[in-house]
XYZ file of C-alpha atoms in Angstrom:
239
model
C 65.067 123.476 48.451
C 64.969 123.556 52.727
C 62.078 121.587 54.699
C 61.332 122.467 58.743
C 59.079 120.427 60.726
C 57.516 122.278 63.540
C 55.410 123.494 65.818
C 54.411 123.405 69.686
C 58.114 124.218 69.962
C 58.420 127.270 68.370
C 54.898 128.284 69.573
C 55.254 131.952 70.773
C 58.251 132.648 68.707
C 58.979 135.059 65.769
C 60.504 132.015 64.201
C 58.529 132.885 60.804
C 59.944 131.222 57.337
C 61.422 133.841 54.747
C 62.579 132.883 51.498
C 65.628 130.535 53.179
C 62.938 127.425 54.121
C 59.630 126.220 54.130
C 57.783 125.474 57.110
C 55.701 122.089 57.512
C 53.585 120.984 60.500
C 54.731 118.460 62.767
C 56.088 115.382 60.504
C 53.975 112.315 60.550
C 54.584 109.037 58.377
C 55.051 109.598 54.808
C 55.927 113.791 55.356
C 59.449 113.086 54.743
C 58.959 110.768 51.795
C 56.796 113.783 50.050
C 59.399 116.213 51.106
C 62.132 114.058 49.580
C 59.648 114.287 46.632
C 58.892 117.223 46.339
C 62.577 118.303 45.745
C 64.336 119.218 49.343
C 67.371 119.272 49.630
C 67.462 119.895 53.403
C 65.293 118.883 55.497
C 65.102 119.450 59.536
C 63.086 117.777 61.961
C 62.181 119.287 65.114
C 58.172 118.321 65.847
C 56.397 115.031 65.126
C 53.116 113.344 65.583
C 52.940 110.222 67.157
C 50.117 109.590 69.436
C 46.895 109.326 67.071
C 48.830 108.458 63.739
C 51.568 106.803 62.833
C 54.687 108.484 63.494
C 57.490 109.432 60.931
C 59.547 106.411 60.276
C 62.872 105.758 60.211
C 62.918 104.057 56.837
C 61.717 107.569 55.638
C 64.768 109.698 56.639
C 66.986 106.396 55.691
C 65.637 106.739 52.184
C 66.172 110.800 52.132
C 69.840 110.164 53.479
C 70.066 107.839 50.952
C 69.309 110.368 48.257
C 72.079 112.207 49.296
C 69.433 114.366 51.376
C 70.780 116.848 54.271
C 68.898 115.895 57.238
C 69.261 117.554 60.746
C 67.126 117.071 64.036
C 66.838 118.485 67.043
C 64.776 119.471 70.426
C 61.580 116.710 70.050
C 60.849 113.897 67.882
C 64.138 115.427 65.826
C 66.079 114.541 68.594
C 64.819 111.363 69.089
C 65.732 110.176 65.657
C 68.759 111.741 65.503
C 69.963 109.800 68.009
C 68.330 106.655 65.788
C 69.638 107.516 62.643
C 72.945 109.117 63.652
C 74.722 105.951 62.470
C 73.419 106.708 58.982
C 74.404 110.321 58.338
C 71.566 112.474 60.160
C 72.828 115.112 62.376
C 71.867 115.631 65.611
C 71.902 119.333 67.050
C 71.504 120.515 70.845
C 72.004 119.361 74.209
C 68.911 116.978 74.065
C 70.541 115.459 71.615
C 73.081 115.166 73.243
C 71.497 113.966 76.047
C 69.892 111.185 73.920
C 72.921 110.364 72.012
C 74.823 110.052 75.526
C 72.316 107.828 76.956
C 71.326 110.546 80.058
C 67.875 111.049 78.486
C 65.722 106.985 77.153
C 62.533 107.943 77.844
C 60.435 109.451 74.286
C 58.187 110.891 76.888
C 60.699 113.395 78.127
C 60.183 115.656 74.803
C 56.280 114.683 75.222
C 54.004 117.708 75.697
C 50.459 118.485 75.051
C 49.512 121.165 72.286
C 46.414 122.438 70.900
C 45.848 122.106 67.159
C 47.486 124.082 64.263
C 44.981 126.717 64.175
C 45.505 128.141 67.631
C 49.573 127.802 66.272
C 50.149 124.360 68.310
C 49.643 126.123 71.330
C 51.401 124.678 74.641
C 49.164 123.019 77.429
C 51.865 120.687 79.087
C 55.737 121.132 79.784
C 57.810 119.010 78.882
C 59.880 116.790 81.342
C 63.580 118.852 79.520
C 62.212 121.906 80.212
C 60.762 121.356 83.442
C 64.030 119.940 84.465
C 65.888 122.332 83.150
C 63.957 125.095 85.142
C 64.197 123.783 88.102
C 67.710 123.326 87.895
C 68.275 127.146 87.068
C 65.930 128.165 89.788
C 68.105 125.864 92.226
C 71.453 127.581 90.829
C 70.084 130.980 91.249
C 69.323 130.324 94.741
C 65.507 130.426 94.489
C 64.614 127.635 95.549
C 66.530 124.673 98.419
C 68.339 121.301 97.262
C 65.165 119.483 98.647
C 62.968 121.727 96.990
C 64.576 120.959 93.852
C 64.637 117.082 94.582
C 61.005 117.270 94.941
C 59.874 119.366 92.261
C 61.782 116.997 90.117
C 60.614 114.059 91.462
C 57.777 115.586 90.598
C 57.831 116.458 87.132
C 59.465 112.875 86.405
C 56.458 111.114 87.715
C 53.996 113.268 86.359
C 51.885 112.338 83.296
C 53.202 114.138 80.331
C 49.880 115.982 79.315
C 49.255 116.740 83.202
C 52.707 118.191 83.778
C 52.456 122.141 84.921
C 54.649 124.326 87.288
C 51.517 124.965 88.826
C 50.325 121.114 89.665
C 54.514 120.674 90.223
C 54.752 123.138 93.210
C 50.854 122.195 94.717
C 52.198 118.530 94.771
C 55.301 119.330 96.259
C 55.226 122.474 98.329
C 52.639 122.263 101.390
C 53.046 125.407 102.685
C 50.956 128.395 100.938
C 52.669 131.401 100.641
C 56.160 129.422 100.517
C 54.371 127.525 97.491
C 53.387 131.266 95.317
C 57.283 132.572 95.666
C 58.406 128.911 94.184
C 55.990 129.143 91.159
C 56.490 132.319 90.853
C 60.644 131.652 91.088
C 59.985 128.616 88.383
C 57.797 131.114 85.730
C 60.918 133.803 85.983
C 63.694 131.310 85.525
C 61.849 129.389 82.578
C 64.333 127.384 80.500
C 62.852 126.281 77.162
C 65.432 123.690 76.033
C 63.948 122.674 73.717
C 63.201 126.004 72.053
C 66.627 126.962 72.504
C 67.793 123.458 70.476
C 65.236 124.399 67.895
C 66.846 127.672 67.054
C 70.195 126.309 67.101
C 68.732 123.681 64.482
C 67.421 126.272 62.176
C 70.408 128.558 61.819
C 72.545 125.356 60.283
C 69.382 124.433 57.934
C 69.452 128.181 56.735
C 73.453 128.084 56.972
C 73.494 124.702 54.564
C 74.234 124.535 50.997
C 70.671 123.993 48.987
C 72.085 121.045 47.696
C 72.247 117.056 48.047
C 75.423 115.372 48.678
C 77.207 113.838 46.344
C 78.910 111.330 48.536
C 76.744 107.959 48.653
C 76.744 106.630 52.473
C 78.665 103.597 53.108
C 75.878 101.851 53.662
C 72.486 100.578 51.088
C 69.336 101.147 51.084
C 66.836 98.247 50.896
C 63.886 98.826 49.426
C 61.237 96.076 51.658
C 58.341 94.987 49.865
C 56.312 96.960 52.625
C 58.540 100.033 51.722
C 57.226 99.614 48.245
C 54.058 99.396 49.116
C 53.977 102.630 51.339
C 55.630 104.124 48.103
C 53.352 103.144 45.586
C 49.966 103.668 48.037
C 48.209 106.964 47.731
C 49.316 109.342 50.435
C 47.318 112.347 52.093
C 48.518 115.961 50.696
């Protein structure tokens, strides 16, 4: 059994599960443990919920790894947790993971974005910084914006709260001339780089290709079942 946790990163794509894996909503605390108990042999983490509910717990990931489950992470919460748990066997995929692992990215908010509920397909309502930065860079390389415009747009993107970040807002705060602002906004929209989606698609390919079995090799570390862990495991969890 293979499980992928995803939501807004895959919005608007045709990445739908077939017989290769089960697509579950963005992970929250307890979801990894539930997947392991359900019999998952391979787990891919893309999106997670973290603001109004407890985020996916590192301990759950370690538990899965200790059970021989193959765990992959990319794009969003998955890239963060993969960078944090790489030493224990979680495998990170994609540019965003590489940037967190190398220290080029350090802030959790760099992958954060506002989105709608599951009923609306996790509709994206804001632009994550990793996508905005890549798009602004692409516009510079394509000659659509000047070096000065690039710097102002990037500065605005970094300074804007993740729930408010849209290309229209970035242009409004960076380009004073109305005609030039219209041209720059058009260029941004025509040169969109969805780095989160690119990394997520790579993860999906890896999960699909992975053997549907748990690893026989035991990790070179010991999973410690703390009293807090035991309470979590024994307490009822929402279905």
